[in-house]
Every structure is written in C-alpha cells, then in structure tokens.
Amino acid sequence: MAIIVNLDVMLAKRKVKSKDLAEAVGITVQNISLLKSGKVKGIRFSTLEAICDYLDCVPGDILEYRREGDQSD
Amino acid sequence: MKSNIEHVRHISKVMKNISTLVLWAVPVSLILIWANFDTARSFDFFHRLPDNLDHVGAVNYAGGLLVSGLVALTVIAAVYHLREFFALSSAGKMFSHASALALHKFSKYIILYAFLSIPAETLLSVILTMNNPVGERVVLISLQTYDITVIFLSLVLFTVSWVVKESAVIAEENAHFV
C-alpha cells in the first residue's frame, strides 16, 4: 500500500506503550495494533489528532506516502 | 427480560424454520395440485383460468406443470435466500453484508416472480385449452389489482434491500476505520 503507517516508529521514539496510547486516545489496543500493522482502511481525524497530541508529533510523522515501486528503507 | 435483539433472533429462527417448510411445501403442493387438477380447481386454485377445461390431457398437464414449475422455481429461489437472511439474523449477523445480500437476492426473485407470473397465466390458458374445439380456445391476458400490488411491493422491497445492501457496505467499511 502507498500509505505507510509509522506509528510503531513514533511509539519507540517516544518510548510509549501501545496500551498507554490506546487509553489516551480512547480506542482499543487491538485497533492500535491494526493501525500499526497498516491493516486499516482509514484513520479518523479525531483519532489522528489525539495520537499527535499524545505523542507530540505531526501527522506526517505517523503517515508517510511512498510511491508504488519505491524501495526506500 | 429479553432484549429486542434477542426477540429479533428468536423470531428470525422461527421464520427460518417456516421458510424451510415453505421450501419443501412449494414443490410438493405443486405436484399435488397438478396430480389432482380437478380437485384443485374446485378449491379455486386456478380461478383465473377459463371454465371450459374439459379436454385437458396428459400433455396439457405436463405443459401446465412445466410452466407453473418455472414460476414456482422463482418462489423457491426467493424463499431460499429469505431463509438464508433469517439464518444470518438468528445468528446475530443482522447488519452484515451477507445478510443484506441475501435480502437483496430475495427481492430480485420476488420481482422475477411478479413479472413472470403474468405471462405464465397466459401460457397456461393456451396450454390447457389447446385441445378445446375451435372457438373455445383461450388466450388469457390478465392484469389485476393483485398483480399490480405484487409488482409495486416487489419493487419497493427491491429498492429497500438495495439501500440496506449499500448501507451494509458502508457500515463494514466504517468498521475498518479507527
């Protein structure tokens, strides 16, 4: 998929556990896990806002657009 | 005290069993009706057909069975999908895509039945009076309030089930949003 979710990277950078983020954002740990693995079709602005607020980051830190066939990383 | 969901599941289970019964009853009653044509006529089963059916032979019966069998097939297909819908509802999958699809397929076969039953009666009148003397053969073209009501209700059901189907798709897509 062209949109890459870097939530796990941000969680590691901020040394935050998925469970704590789930509690702070108000969604389940399972949904955080699905989000981390990119197995979701979309993310609500309210969820993104809450994640950015808790992790003190911007949406671009969590979501990345990678062109099809781009082999960076 | 039972919740509404539990009531719906219970009624769906009952309706599923009734649908299963209807699935078997339709072909059995069709065969019984054609095997006992005169008795069935006395019970007003063929009330729209002409009265002068005195020259009906085995070929006519076979033809009649074939035509009404085709119409009955649409009913069986409709009830099959209705049963599937109730099975899913009784299992608690009320707003799933599969359940909406089953309802939509049911409505499609009801529309098919509504439109097929009109020419089927015309065909039946021809088949059953083809052995009559010249001048007593009948081509019955009939469109009664009942037919129009069935067509209208089937179209309403089709549209509603379509809306439900598309809503289920949206609901399932929304479930993949966090």
Coordinates of C-alpha atoms in Angstrom, one line a residue:
Chain A
M1 CA 0.0 0.0 0.0
A2 CA 1.3 3.5 -0.8
I3 CA 0.4 4.9 2.6
I4 CA 2.8 3.7 5.3
V5 CA 1.9 3.9 8.9
N6 CA 4.9 4.7 11.1
L7 CA 3.1 4.6 14.4
D8 CA 5.4 1.9 15.8
V9 CA 8.4 4.0 15.0
M10 CA 6.9 7.0 16.8
L11 CA 5.9 4.8 19.8
A12 CA 9.5 3.6 20.0
K13 CA 10.9 7.1 19.7
R14 CA 8.6 8.4 22.5
K15 CA 9.0 5.2 24.5
V16 CA 5.3 4.9 24.8
K17 CA 3.5 1.5 25.1
S18 CA 0.5 0.7 22.8
K19 CA -1.7 0.2 25.8
D20 CA -1.0 3.7 27.2
L21 CA -1.6 5.3 23.8
A22 CA -4.9 3.3 23.4
E23 CA -6.0 4.6 26.8
A24 CA -5.0 8.2 26.0
V25 CA -6.7 8.2 22.5
G26 CA -9.8 6.3 23.6
I27 CA -9.5 3.3 21.2
T28 CA -8.8 -0.3 21.8
V29 CA -5.3 -1.9 21.9
Q30 CA -6.5 -4.1 19.1
N31 CA -7.2 -1.1 16.9
I32 CA -3.8 0.4 17.8
S33 CA -2.3 -2.9 16.7
L34 CA -4.3 -2.9 13.5
L35 CA -3.2 0.7 12.9
K36 CA 0.5 -0.1 13.5
S37 CA 0.3 -3.0 11.0
G38 CA -1.5 -0.9 8.4
K39 CA -4.4 -3.2 8.3
V40 CA -7.0 -0.4 8.5
K41 CA -8.8 1.3 5.6
G42 CA -8.6 4.7 7.2
I43 CA -8.0 6.8 10.3
R44 CA -10.4 9.4 11.6
F45 CA -9.1 13.0 12.0
S46 CA -10.1 12.8 15.7
T47 CA -8.0 9.7 16.3
L48 CA -5.1 11.2 14.4
E49 CA -5.4 14.4 16.4
A50 CA -5.4 12.5 19.7
I51 CA -2.4 10.5 18.7
C52 CA -0.5 13.5 17.6
D53 CA -1.4 15.3 20.8
Y54 CA -0.3 12.4 23.0
L55 CA 2.9 11.7 21.0
D56 CA 3.7 15.4 20.5
C57 CA 4.2 14.9 16.7
V58 CA 2.6 15.9 13.4
P59 CA 0.5 13.6 11.1
G60 CA 3.5 13.4 8.7
D61 CA 5.5 11.6 11.5
I62 CA 2.8 8.8 11.6
L63 CA 1.7 8.6 8.0
E64 CA 4.0 8.5 5.0
Y65 CA 3.3 8.4 1.3
R66 CA 5.5 6.0 -0.6
R67 CA 5.2 5.8 -4.4
E68 CA 4.5 2.3 -5.7
G69 CA 7.8 0.6 -6.6
D70 CA 9.8 2.9 -4.3
Q71 CA 12.3 0.8 -2.4
S72 CA 13.5 3.3 0.2
D73 CA 14.3 1.9 3.7
Chain B
M1 CA -36.5 -9.9 30.3
K2 CA -35.5 -10.4 26.7
S3 CA -33.8 -7.6 24.8
N4 CA -35.1 -6.5 21.4
I5 CA -32.1 -8.2 19.7
E6 CA -33.0 -11.5 21.4
H7 CA -36.6 -11.1 20.2
V8 CA -35.4 -10.5 16.7
R9 CA -33.1 -13.5 16.9
H10 CA -35.9 -15.7 18.2
I11 CA -38.4 -14.5 15.5
S12 CA -35.8 -14.9 12.8
K13 CA -35.2 -18.5 14.0
V14 CA -39.0 -19.2 13.8
M15 CA -39.1 -17.5 10.3
K16 CA -36.1 -19.6 9.2
N17 CA -38.0 -22.8 10.1
I18 CA -41.2 -21.6 8.4
S19 CA -39.1 -20.8 5.3
T20 CA -37.6 -24.3 5.3
L21 CA -41.1 -25.6 5.5
V22 CA -42.2 -23.4 2.6
L23 CA -39.1 -24.6 0.6
W24 CA -40.4 -28.1 0.8
A25 CA -44.1 -27.2 0.6
V26 CA -43.9 -25.4 -2.7
P27 CA -42.7 -28.3 -4.9
V28 CA -44.8 -30.9 -3.0
S29 CA -48.0 -28.8 -3.3
L30 CA -47.3 -28.1 -7.0
I31 CA -47.1 -31.8 -7.8
L32 CA -50.2 -32.5 -5.6
I33 CA -52.2 -29.7 -7.4
W34 CA -51.3 -31.0 -10.9
A35 CA -51.8 -34.6 -9.9
N36 CA -55.3 -33.7 -8.6
F37 CA -56.2 -31.0 -11.1
D38 CA -60.0 -31.2 -10.8
T39 CA -59.9 -31.2 -7.0
A40 CA -57.5 -28.2 -7.1
R41 CA -59.9 -26.4 -9.4
S42 CA -62.8 -27.0 -7.0
F43 CA -60.7 -25.3 -4.3
D44 CA -60.3 -22.3 -6.6
F45 CA -56.6 -22.8 -7.3
F46 CA -57.0 -21.9 -11.0
H47 CA -59.7 -19.2 -10.5
R48 CA -58.4 -17.0 -13.3
L49 CA -58.3 -19.7 -15.9
P50 CA -61.3 -20.3 -18.2
D51 CA -64.1 -22.6 -17.1
N52 CA -64.2 -24.8 -20.2
L53 CA -61.3 -27.1 -19.4
D54 CA -62.9 -30.4 -20.4
H55 CA -60.3 -31.5 -23.0
V56 CA -57.2 -31.5 -20.8
G57 CA -54.9 -34.5 -21.4
A58 CA -51.6 -35.7 -20.1
V59 CA -49.6 -33.5 -22.4
N60 CA -51.5 -30.4 -21.2
Y61 CA -51.0 -31.4 -17.6
A62 CA -47.2 -31.9 -18.3
G63 CA -47.1 -28.5 -20.0
G64 CA -49.0 -26.8 -17.2
L65 CA -46.7 -28.4 -14.6
L66 CA -43.7 -27.2 -16.5
V67 CA -45.0 -23.6 -16.8
S68 CA -46.1 -23.4 -13.2
G69 CA -42.9 -25.2 -12.2
L70 CA -40.9 -22.4 -13.7
V71 CA -42.9 -19.8 -11.7
A72 CA -42.5 -22.0 -8.6
L73 CA -38.7 -22.1 -9.1
T74 CA -38.6 -18.3 -8.7
V75 CA -40.6 -18.7 -5.5
I76 CA -38.3 -21.4 -4.3
A77 CA -35.2 -19.4 -5.1
A78 CA -36.7 -16.3 -3.3
V79 CA -37.6 -18.4 -0.2
Y80 CA -34.1 -20.0 -0.2
H81 CA -32.5 -16.5 0.0
L82 CA -35.1 -15.4 2.6
R83 CA -34.2 -18.5 4.7
E84 CA -30.5 -17.5 4.4
F85 CA -31.4 -14.0 5.5
F86 CA -33.3 -15.3 8.6
A87 CA -30.5 -17.8 9.3
L88 CA -28.0 -14.9 9.5
S89 CA -30.4 -12.8 11.6
S90 CA -30.9 -15.6 14.0
A91 CA -27.2 -16.0 14.3
G92 CA -26.9 -12.3 15.3
K93 CA -25.5 -11.2 11.9
M94 CA -28.2 -8.6 11.3
F95 CA -26.4 -5.8 9.6
S96 CA -23.8 -7.9 7.8
H97 CA -23.1 -7.6 4.1
A98 CA -24.1 -11.3 3.6
S99 CA -27.4 -10.7 5.3
A100 CA -28.1 -7.6 3.2
L101 CA -27.1 -9.5 0.0
A102 CA -29.5 -12.4 0.9
L103 CA -32.3 -9.9 1.3
H104 CA -31.4 -8.2 -2.0
K105 CA -31.4 -11.6 -3.8
F106 CA -34.8 -12.5 -2.3
S107 CA -36.2 -9.2 -3.6
K108 CA -34.8 -9.9 -7.1
Y109 CA -36.5 -13.3 -7.2
I110 CA -39.8 -11.7 -6.0
I111 CA -39.6 -9.2 -8.9
L112 CA -38.9 -12.1 -11.3
Y113 CA -41.9 -13.9 -9.9
A114 CA -44.1 -10.8 -10.1
F115 CA -43.3 -10.3 -13.8
L116 CA -43.1 -14.0 -14.7
S117 CA -46.5 -14.9 -13.2
I118 CA -48.4 -12.7 -15.7
P119 CA -47.2 -14.3 -19.0
A120 CA -47.2 -17.7 -17.2
E121 CA -51.0 -17.5 -16.8
T122 CA -51.4 -16.6 -20.4
L123 CA -49.3 -19.6 -21.4
L124 CA -51.3 -21.8 -19.0
S125 CA -54.6 -20.7 -20.6
V126 CA -53.2 -21.6 -24.0
I127 CA -51.8 -25.0 -22.9
L128 CA -55.0 -26.0 -21.0
T129 CA -57.4 -25.0 -23.8
M130 CA -55.4 -26.1 -26.8
N131 CA -57.4 -29.3 -27.1
N132 CA -60.8 -27.4 -26.9
P133 CA -62.9 -27.2 -30.1
V134 CA -62.2 -24.2 -32.3
G135 CA -63.8 -21.1 -30.8
E136 CA -63.3 -22.4 -27.3
R137 CA -59.6 -22.0 -27.1
V138 CA -58.5 -19.2 -24.9
V139 CA -55.6 -16.8 -24.7
L140 CA -56.0 -15.1 -21.3
I141 CA -54.2 -11.8 -20.7
S142 CA -55.0 -10.6 -17.3
L143 CA -53.6 -7.8 -15.2
Q144 CA -55.5 -7.4 -11.9
T145 CA -55.0 -5.2 -8.9
Y146 CA -53.3 -8.2 -7.2
D147 CA -50.6 -8.3 -10.0
I148 CA -50.0 -4.5 -9.8
T149 CA -49.8 -4.7 -6.0
V150 CA -47.3 -7.6 -6.1
I151 CA -45.2 -5.7 -8.7
F152 CA -45.3 -2.5 -6.7
L153 CA -44.4 -4.2 -3.4
S154 CA -41.6 -6.2 -5.1
L155 CA -40.1 -3.0 -6.5
V156 CA -40.4 -1.3 -3.1
L157 CA -38.7 -4.4 -1.5
F158 CA -36.0 -4.4 -4.1
T159 CA -35.2 -0.7 -3.6
V160 CA -35.2 -1.0 0.2
S161 CA -33.0 -4.1 0.1
W162 CA -30.6 -2.2 -2.2
V163 CA -30.4 0.6 0.2
V164 CA -29.8 -1.9 3.1
K165 CA -27.1 -3.6 1.0
E166 CA -25.2 -0.4 0.2
S167 CA -25.6 0.7 3.9
A168 CA -24.1 -2.6 5.0
V169 CA -21.1 -2.0 2.7
I170 CA -20.6 1.5 4.2
A171 CA -21.0 0.1 7.7
E172 CA -18.4 -2.6 7.1
E173 CA -16.0 -0.1 5.6
N174 CA -16.5 2.2 8.6
A175 CA -15.7 -0.7 10.8
H176 CA -12.2 -0.7 9.3
F177 CA -11.7 2.9 10.3
V178 CA -10.0 3.7 13.6

